[in-house]
Each structure stands twice: as C-alpha cells, then as structure tokens.
Short mmCIF file of C-alpha atoms (C1' of nucleotides) in Angstrom, two decimals:
data_model
loop_
_atom_site.label_atom_id
_atom_site.label_comp_id
_atom_site.label_asym_id
_atom_site.label_seq_id
_atom_site.Cartn_x
_atom_site.Cartn_y
_atom_site.Cartn_z
CA UNK A 230 -1.07 -3.63 -12.31
CA UNK A 231 -2.75 -2.61 -9.00
CA UNK A 232 -1.61 0.00 -6.62
CA UNK A 233 0.04 -2.56 -4.72
CA UNK A 234 2.41 -4.06 -7.08
CA UNK A 235 3.81 -0.76 -7.71
CA UNK A 236 4.17 0.37 -3.84
CA UNK A 237 5.88 -3.27 -3.03
CA UNK A 238 7.98 -3.03 -6.61
CA UNK A 239 9.49 0.16 -4.91
CA UNK A 240 9.53 -1.10 -1.39
CA UNK A 241 12.35 -2.61 -1.99
CA UNK A 242 16.11 -0.94 -1.87
CA UNK A 243 17.60 -2.82 -4.66
CA UNK A 244 14.66 -2.37 -7.06
CA UNK A 245 14.68 1.56 -6.11
CA UNK A 246 18.64 1.39 -7.12
CA UNK A 247 17.82 -0.20 -10.38
CA UNK A 248 15.15 2.26 -11.12
CA UNK A 249 17.58 5.12 -10.16
CA UNK A 250 20.02 3.16 -12.73
CA UNK A 251 17.57 3.30 -15.28
CA UNK A 252 16.53 7.14 -14.46
CA UNK A 253 20.31 8.01 -16.06
CA UNK A 254 19.57 5.85 -19.38
CA UNK A 255 18.28 2.72 -20.38
CA UNK A 256 20.97 -0.38 -20.03
CA UNK A 257 21.24 -4.04 -20.48
CA UNK A 258 20.87 -6.47 -18.12
CA UNK A 259 24.66 -7.19 -17.83
CA UNK A 260 25.07 -3.80 -17.37
CA UNK A 261 22.45 -3.38 -14.16
CA UNK A 262 24.15 -6.96 -12.62
CA UNK A 263 27.35 -5.15 -12.50
CA UNK A 264 26.44 -1.83 -10.96
CA UNK A 265 23.96 -3.23 -8.30
CA UNK A 266 26.64 -6.49 -7.28
CA UNK A 267 23.69 -9.03 -7.28
CA UNK A 268 23.26 -12.24 -8.84
CA UNK A 269 22.39 -12.09 -12.63
CA UNK A 270 19.31 -14.49 -11.66
CA UNK A 271 18.31 -11.87 -8.97
CA UNK A 272 18.91 -9.23 -10.80
CA UNK A 273 16.55 -10.66 -13.22
CA UNK A 274 13.58 -11.42 -10.86
CA UNK A 275 13.72 -7.67 -9.99
CA UNK A 276 13.63 -6.61 -13.21
CA UNK A 277 10.30 -9.08 -13.66
CA UNK A 278 8.62 -7.66 -10.70
CA UNK A 279 9.57 -3.91 -11.99
CA UNK A 280 8.21 -5.09 -15.05
CA UNK A 281 5.21 -6.62 -13.47
CA UNK A 282 4.55 -3.33 -11.92
CA UNK A 283 4.73 -1.42 -15.22
CA UNK A 284 7.74 0.69 -14.42
CA UNK A 285 10.24 -0.83 -16.96
CA UNK A 286 9.92 -1.54 -20.58
CA UNK A 287 12.31 -4.10 -22.28
CA UNK A 288 13.66 -3.69 -25.57
CA UNK A 289 15.37 -6.60 -27.46
CA UNK A 290 18.61 -6.02 -29.22
CA UNK A 291 20.33 -9.21 -30.64
CA UNK A 292 20.88 -11.15 -27.22
CA UNK A 293 20.23 -8.63 -24.96
CA UNK A 294 17.45 -7.08 -23.21
CA UNK A 295 17.95 -3.43 -22.90
CA UNK A 296 15.68 -2.27 -19.59
CA UNK A 297 14.16 1.34 -19.93
CA UNK A 298 12.05 3.08 -16.81
CA UNK A 299 8.67 3.65 -17.56
CA UNK A 300 7.54 7.03 -15.62
CA UNK A 301 3.68 6.52 -16.14
CA UNK A 302 3.30 4.45 -12.82
CA UNK A 303 5.37 6.93 -11.35
CA UNK A 304 3.00 9.52 -12.21
CA UNK A 305 0.62 7.34 -10.35
CA UNK A 306 2.55 7.63 -7.27
CA UNK A 307 2.41 11.24 -7.97
CA UNK A 308 -1.04 11.45 -7.87
CA UNK A 309 -1.39 9.49 -4.68
CA UNK A 310 1.11 11.83 -3.29
CA UNK A 311 -1.01 14.78 -4.27
CA UNK A 312 -3.69 15.65 -0.97
CA UNK A 313 -0.34 14.81 1.17
CA UNK A 314 1.63 17.71 -0.53
CA UNK A 315 -1.10 19.71 -0.07
CA UNK A 316 -1.12 19.05 3.62
CA UNK A 317 2.81 19.45 3.87
CA UNK A 318 2.27 22.94 2.06
CA UNK A 319 -0.31 24.09 4.24
CA UNK A 320 2.11 22.97 7.65
CA UNK A 321 4.70 24.85 6.43
CA UNK A 322 2.60 27.75 5.86
CA UNK A 323 1.59 27.52 9.35
CA UNK A 324 4.86 27.28 10.79
CA UNK A 325 6.34 29.80 8.50
CA UNK A 326 3.25 32.30 9.69
CA UNK A 327 4.09 30.75 13.64
CA UNK A 328 7.61 32.05 13.01
CA UNK A 329 6.47 35.46 11.96
CA UNK A 330 4.04 35.64 14.41
CA UNK A 331 6.90 34.81 17.23
CA UNK A 332 9.80 36.45 15.68
CA UNK A 333 10.29 38.24 18.91
CA UNK A 334 7.90 36.58 21.61
CA UNK A 335 9.64 34.26 24.00
CA UNK A 336 7.55 30.80 23.69
CA UNK A 337 5.34 28.16 21.96
CA UNK A 338 7.72 25.60 20.74
CA UNK A 339 6.16 22.50 21.66
CA UNK A 340 6.60 20.84 18.57
CA UNK A 341 9.57 19.95 17.08
CA UNK A 342 9.17 18.61 13.53
CA UNK A 343 12.54 16.65 13.18
CA UNK A 344 12.02 15.07 9.78
CA UNK A 345 14.02 12.62 8.75
CA UNK A 346 17.31 10.36 9.35
CA UNK B 1368 14.23 6.56 9.98
CA UNK B 1369 16.17 5.42 7.00
CA UNK B 1370 14.61 5.56 3.74
CA UNK B 1371 13.88 1.96 3.89
CA UNK B 1372 11.46 2.75 6.99
CA UNK B 1373 9.39 5.01 4.93
CA UNK B 1374 9.05 2.94 2.14
CA UNK B 1375 8.41 -0.35 3.55
CA UNK B 1376 5.67 1.44 6.27
CA UNK B 1377 4.14 2.69 3.01
CA UNK B 1378 3.94 -0.70 0.99
CA UNK B 1379 1.52 -1.96 3.06
CA UNK B 1380 -2.27 -1.22 2.11
CA UNK B 1381 -3.40 -1.59 5.75
CA UNK B 1382 -0.88 1.21 6.25
CA UNK B 1383 -1.82 3.62 3.36
CA UNK B 1384 -5.44 3.37 4.33
CA UNK B 1385 -4.84 4.29 7.95
CA UNK B 1386 -2.74 7.14 6.39
CA UNK B 1387 -5.32 7.92 4.33
CA UNK B 1388 -8.07 8.20 7.02
CA UNK B 1389 -5.08 10.39 9.15
CA UNK B 1390 -5.38 12.71 5.82
CA UNK B 1391 -9.20 13.71 6.84
CA UNK B 1392 -8.20 14.07 10.32
CA UNK B 1393 -6.54 13.07 13.35
CA UNK B 1394 -8.59 9.85 14.80
CA UNK B 1395 -8.26 7.73 18.24
CA UNK B 1396 -6.58 4.00 17.69
CA UNK B 1397 -10.23 2.89 18.32
CA UNK B 1398 -11.97 4.77 15.13
CA UNK B 1399 -8.92 3.54 13.31
CA UNK B 1400 -9.71 -0.21 14.07
CA UNK B 1401 -13.15 0.12 13.62
CA UNK B 1402 -12.62 1.91 9.93
CA UNK B 1403 -9.70 -0.63 8.62
CA UNK B 1404 -11.60 -3.91 10.10
CA UNK B 1405 -8.43 -4.89 11.85
CA UNK B 1406 -7.83 -6.43 15.31
CA UNK B 1407 -7.06 -3.56 17.98
CA UNK B 1408 -3.51 -5.30 18.56
CA UNK B 1409 -3.00 -5.28 14.58
CA UNK B 1410 -3.63 -1.99 14.41
CA UNK B 1411 -1.59 -1.06 16.80
CA UNK B 1412 1.15 -2.59 15.54
CA UNK B 1413 0.70 -0.64 12.03
CA UNK B 1414 0.21 2.27 14.02
CA UNK B 1415 3.87 1.81 15.38
CA UNK B 1416 5.39 1.11 12.19
CA UNK B 1417 4.14 4.46 10.85
CA UNK B 1418 5.47 5.97 13.80
CA UNK B 1419 8.74 4.70 13.68
CA UNK B 1420 9.04 5.81 10.05
CA UNK B 1421 7.71 9.49 11.37
CA UNK B 1422 4.46 9.37 9.57
CA UNK B 1423 2.02 10.02 12.34
CA UNK B 1424 2.26 11.83 15.41
CA UNK B 1425 0.63 10.78 18.99
CA UNK B 1426 -1.16 13.16 21.30
CA UNK B 1427 -2.00 11.86 24.23
CA UNK B 1428 -5.96 12.53 25.28
CA UNK B 1429 -6.97 11.12 28.91
CA UNK B 1430 -6.94 7.39 27.98
CA UNK B 1431 -6.98 7.91 24.21
CA UNK B 1432 -4.09 8.20 21.91
CA UNK B 1433 -4.97 10.16 19.06
CA UNK B 1434 -2.71 9.81 16.08
CA UNK B 1435 -2.12 12.50 13.16
CA UNK B 1436 -0.95 12.28 9.87
CA UNK B 1437 3.10 14.25 10.05
CA UNK B 1438 3.29 15.12 6.18
CA UNK B 1439 7.34 15.48 6.55
CA UNK B 1440 8.38 12.00 5.54
CA UNK B 1441 5.83 12.47 2.77
CA UNK B 1442 7.76 15.29 1.60
CA UNK B 1443 10.46 13.47 1.53
CA UNK B 1444 8.77 10.73 -0.90
CA UNK B 1445 7.94 13.81 -3.17
CA UNK B 1446 11.98 15.00 -3.27
CA UNK B 1447 12.77 11.50 -4.38
CA UNK B 1448 9.93 11.49 -6.89
CA UNK B 1449 11.08 14.73 -8.40
CA UNK B 1450 13.26 13.69 -11.06
CA UNK B 1451 11.12 10.51 -11.94
CA UNK B 1452 8.46 13.42 -12.00
CA UNK B 1453 10.55 15.41 -14.80
CA UNK B 1454 11.10 12.38 -16.85
CA UNK B 1455 7.49 12.07 -16.88
CA UNK B 1456 6.99 15.42 -18.15
CA UNK B 1457 9.48 15.52 -20.53
CA UNK B 1458 7.51 12.28 -22.08
CA UNK B 1459 4.25 13.91 -21.89
CA UNK B 1460 5.80 16.79 -23.78
CA UNK B 1461 7.57 14.69 -26.37
CA UNK B 1462 4.23 12.91 -27.11
CA UNK B 1463 2.50 16.45 -27.22
CA UNK B 1464 5.08 17.41 -29.41
CA UNK B 1465 4.75 14.59 -32.24
CA UNK B 1466 0.83 14.50 -32.06
CA UNK B 1467 1.17 18.08 -32.75
CA UNK B 1468 3.32 17.67 -35.48
CA UNK B 1469 1.45 14.31 -36.99
CA UNK B 1470 -1.71 16.06 -36.77
CA UNK B 1471 -2.15 17.01 -40.08
CA UNK B 1472 1.07 16.03 -41.65
CA UNK B 1473 1.46 13.15 -43.60
CA UNK B 1474 4.11 11.27 -41.68
CA UNK B 1475 7.82 12.01 -40.02
CA UNK B 1476 9.20 8.87 -39.99
CA UNK B 1477 10.18 6.02 -37.69
CA UNK B 1478 10.67 7.91 -34.61
CA UNK B 1479 10.71 5.53 -31.87
CA UNK B 1480 11.10 6.44 -28.49
CA UNK B 1481 13.15 3.48 -27.34
CA UNK B 1482 16.68 4.92 -27.34
CA UNK B 1483 19.74 3.08 -27.42
CA UNK B 1484 23.11 2.41 -25.61
"C1'" DT C 784 24.18 -28.23 -36.40
"C1'" DG C 785 26.19 -27.37 -32.42
"C1'" DG C 786 28.59 -23.82 -29.61
"C1'" DT C 787 28.85 -19.66 -27.11
"C1'" DT C 788 26.78 -15.40 -25.68
"C1'" DA C 789 22.49 -13.49 -22.49
"C1'" DT C 790 19.17 -13.71 -20.07
"C1'" DA C 791 14.84 -15.79 -17.72
"C1'" DT C 792 12.72 -19.38 -14.58
"C1'" DT C 793 12.98 -23.35 -11.37
"C1'" DC C 794 13.65 -25.03 -6.86
"C1'" DT C 795 15.14 -24.77 -2.23
"C1'" DC C 796 16.24 -22.51 1.99
"C1'" DG C 797 16.49 -19.09 5.32
"C1'" DT C 798 14.08 -14.63 7.00
"C1'" DC C 799 10.67 -11.89 8.07
"C1'" DA C 800 6.63 -9.40 8.31
"C1'" DA C 801 1.52 -10.08 9.29
"C1'" DG C 802 -2.50 -11.24 11.84
"C1'" DG C 803 -4.41 -13.65 16.01
"C1'" DC C 804 -4.54 -14.33 20.81
"C1'" DA C 805 -3.39 -13.49 25.13
"C1'" DT C 806 -1.49 -10.09 28.22
"C1'" DA C 807 1.21 -5.96 30.11
"C1'" DT C 808 1.11 -1.09 30.51
"C1'" DG C 809 -1.30 2.99 31.56
"C1'" DT C 810 -4.67 6.57 32.68
"C1'" DG C 811 -9.30 8.01 34.83
"C1'" DC C 812 -12.32 7.02 38.15
"C1'" DC C 813 -14.52 4.81 42.55
"C1'" DG D 9 -6.38 0.89 46.28
"C1'" DG D 10 -8.86 -1.51 43.19
"C1'" DC D 11 -11.68 -1.60 38.78
"C1'" DA D 12 -12.83 0.00 33.66
"C1'" DC D 13 -11.58 1.53 29.54
"C1'" DA D 14 -8.00 2.49 25.88
"C1'" DT D 15 -3.68 0.70 23.79
"C1'" DA D 16 0.79 -1.19 23.44
"C1'" DT D 17 3.55 -5.72 23.50
"C1'" DG D 18 4.83 -10.65 23.31
"C1'" DC D 19 4.67 -15.33 21.35
"C1'" DC D 20 3.11 -18.20 17.87
"C1'" DT D 21 2.06 -19.60 13.54
"C1'" DT D 22 1.68 -18.90 8.48
"C1'" DG D 23 2.64 -16.82 4.32
"C1'" DA D 24 5.43 -14.08 1.52
"C1'" DC D 25 9.83 -12.55 -0.24
"C1'" DG D 26 15.19 -12.46 -1.45
"C1'" DA D 27 19.21 -15.14 -2.25
"C1'" DG D 28 21.68 -18.58 -4.34
"C1'" DA D 29 22.55 -22.82 -7.73
"C1'" DA D 30 21.38 -25.15 -11.11
"C1'" DT D 31 18.94 -25.14 -15.65
"C1'" DA D 32 16.11 -23.63 -19.29
"C1'" DT D 33 15.18 -20.32 -23.16
"C1'" DA D 34 16.45 -17.77 -27.13
"C1'" DA D 35 19.47 -15.30 -30.03
"C1'" DC D 36 23.91 -14.71 -32.40
"C1'" DC D 37 27.90 -17.12 -34.95
"C1'" DA D 38 30.55 -20.42 -37.24
#
DNA sequence: TGGTTATATTCTCGTCAAGGCATATGTGCC
DNA sequence: GGCACATATGCCTTGACGAGAATATAACCA
C-alpha cells in the first residue's frame, strides 16, 4: 500500500526478476519457482511481498495460482520519477548546449557524467 | 554501481527524502541534517550510499560539502520502467475502449482481462 | 473418504543495514 | 602550530529481511 512497500518490494533483485518474468506473461507459481531458481517457499514469500505491494494479482485456476503483473503501482513509481526526469532532460539539454558552444573551443571539461555500471 | 546499488539506495525513505530535498537545490550537509531530522553521522552515511549509487555529487566549498543531485541514475530507473509503462498505457487504453464501448450499449459479454496460460 | 498436487505459512538461523555515540579527517582562522 | 567548525568513519547494538526445512491449507481425483 504505502510507498515504502512498493520500494522495498522492488528493492530485492529476485522480486524484480519475478516482476520481469510476469511482464512477459502471467505465470503459475511453479513456473516462477523454476525460472528464478529459488525454493518454492522462498518464491511464495516473495510473491506475498509483491502482492502486498499491489504489484501482482492472483487468479486461481484449479490448484494453481496464476500470478499476473498489475502495472498500477508502477505508474505511481513513474509519477514519483517525473520531476527527476524533468531535471534529467534539462541537464541533457544543458550538456547539448555546452557541446554546441564548445564545438570548436579547447576546454571546459571538468564534469564527467559517468552514468552507470 | 550495479543496479542493485541504485535500488537499495532509493529503497530507504530517508534517502528518498534527501533526494527530494536535493531536487529543489543543492545543499550542504548541515542543511540536510536539519531538514531530515537525523543525526549528522546517520545523514552522512546515507549520503555515502547515495554517492556510491551515483545519485549525488559533492562539491567542496571551504569546510562545507555541498551535495547535488545527479539525475543520470534516475534515468536508468526510467529505462527500467519503460516496458512497464508501456503495459500500463495498454491497460489504460483497454479500459478506455471498454468504457467507450459499454457507454451506451447493453453489453459485450464477459471480457475478463485475466488472460490465461 | 483418502491421497496427490500446488501453494502458503511458520519457525529458526544467519546476515545485513540503520541509528547512536565517539572519534578521525580535513579545512579555515588566529 | 593550535583551535574551531564541518563532515566522515568505526564500533556496537538492535531490528528487519532472506533462505531453508517442516508443516499447514486448499483443490482436484479416484
């Protein structure tokens, strides 16, 4: 429910992997267990966390429980992201302008925006 | 600076608060300490995590250290989000179409959006 | 009804992160 | 050099989280 739940749910790599699996298509628990290589109880617990965060829904199909992604909370994440995205675009913009300006000039490179891994 | 670092950095509410503070403007540590009500060492440790995740940069200003947001990793988050956002838009779309269709019509039998395997 | 399959929950243990306190490092000032 | 200020780091305790094993629950089948 709370924001915290969403973030902590997605903080775990296994859970992000599960979410990515469910992005392709809904899957029963057994398939998820097999795909992510965890024990069944562990997987079930991770699914519980995701469920509590509202990230997945369950549909019962005989003895199986088919989990599907619910993109709504992810939209909340997107909303959270918005102001930062704006800042990011601005800085890209500024970088572009600077590159433009210094296209033929010798210096002004004190900032290296080394992005990620 | 793996993906994991970024997620775990943002998983903590205090750190998200700090990031939000820095979204407004760069700030020295003292100001952050005061704003988020944590002890100075705790704040400093959170800042370290954010720094390791590449989310903030430091500029030294005499004895002060002014922290500023670096939006680049957040852009990575945005990239991660993309396929989910797509899914979200699709489901909004489908909902819209359904509402359109059933706006005045009698029915359009059980179209349950839960797909199956 | 009993058995089998699929999934969830409980318990326990090890690990890890957060916060507080004390202290180290670094910078400016006299 | 010595002192004051701003910030970082180390140590320690506590609490949360993840993994595994055993067990409980639920649905199907004979």
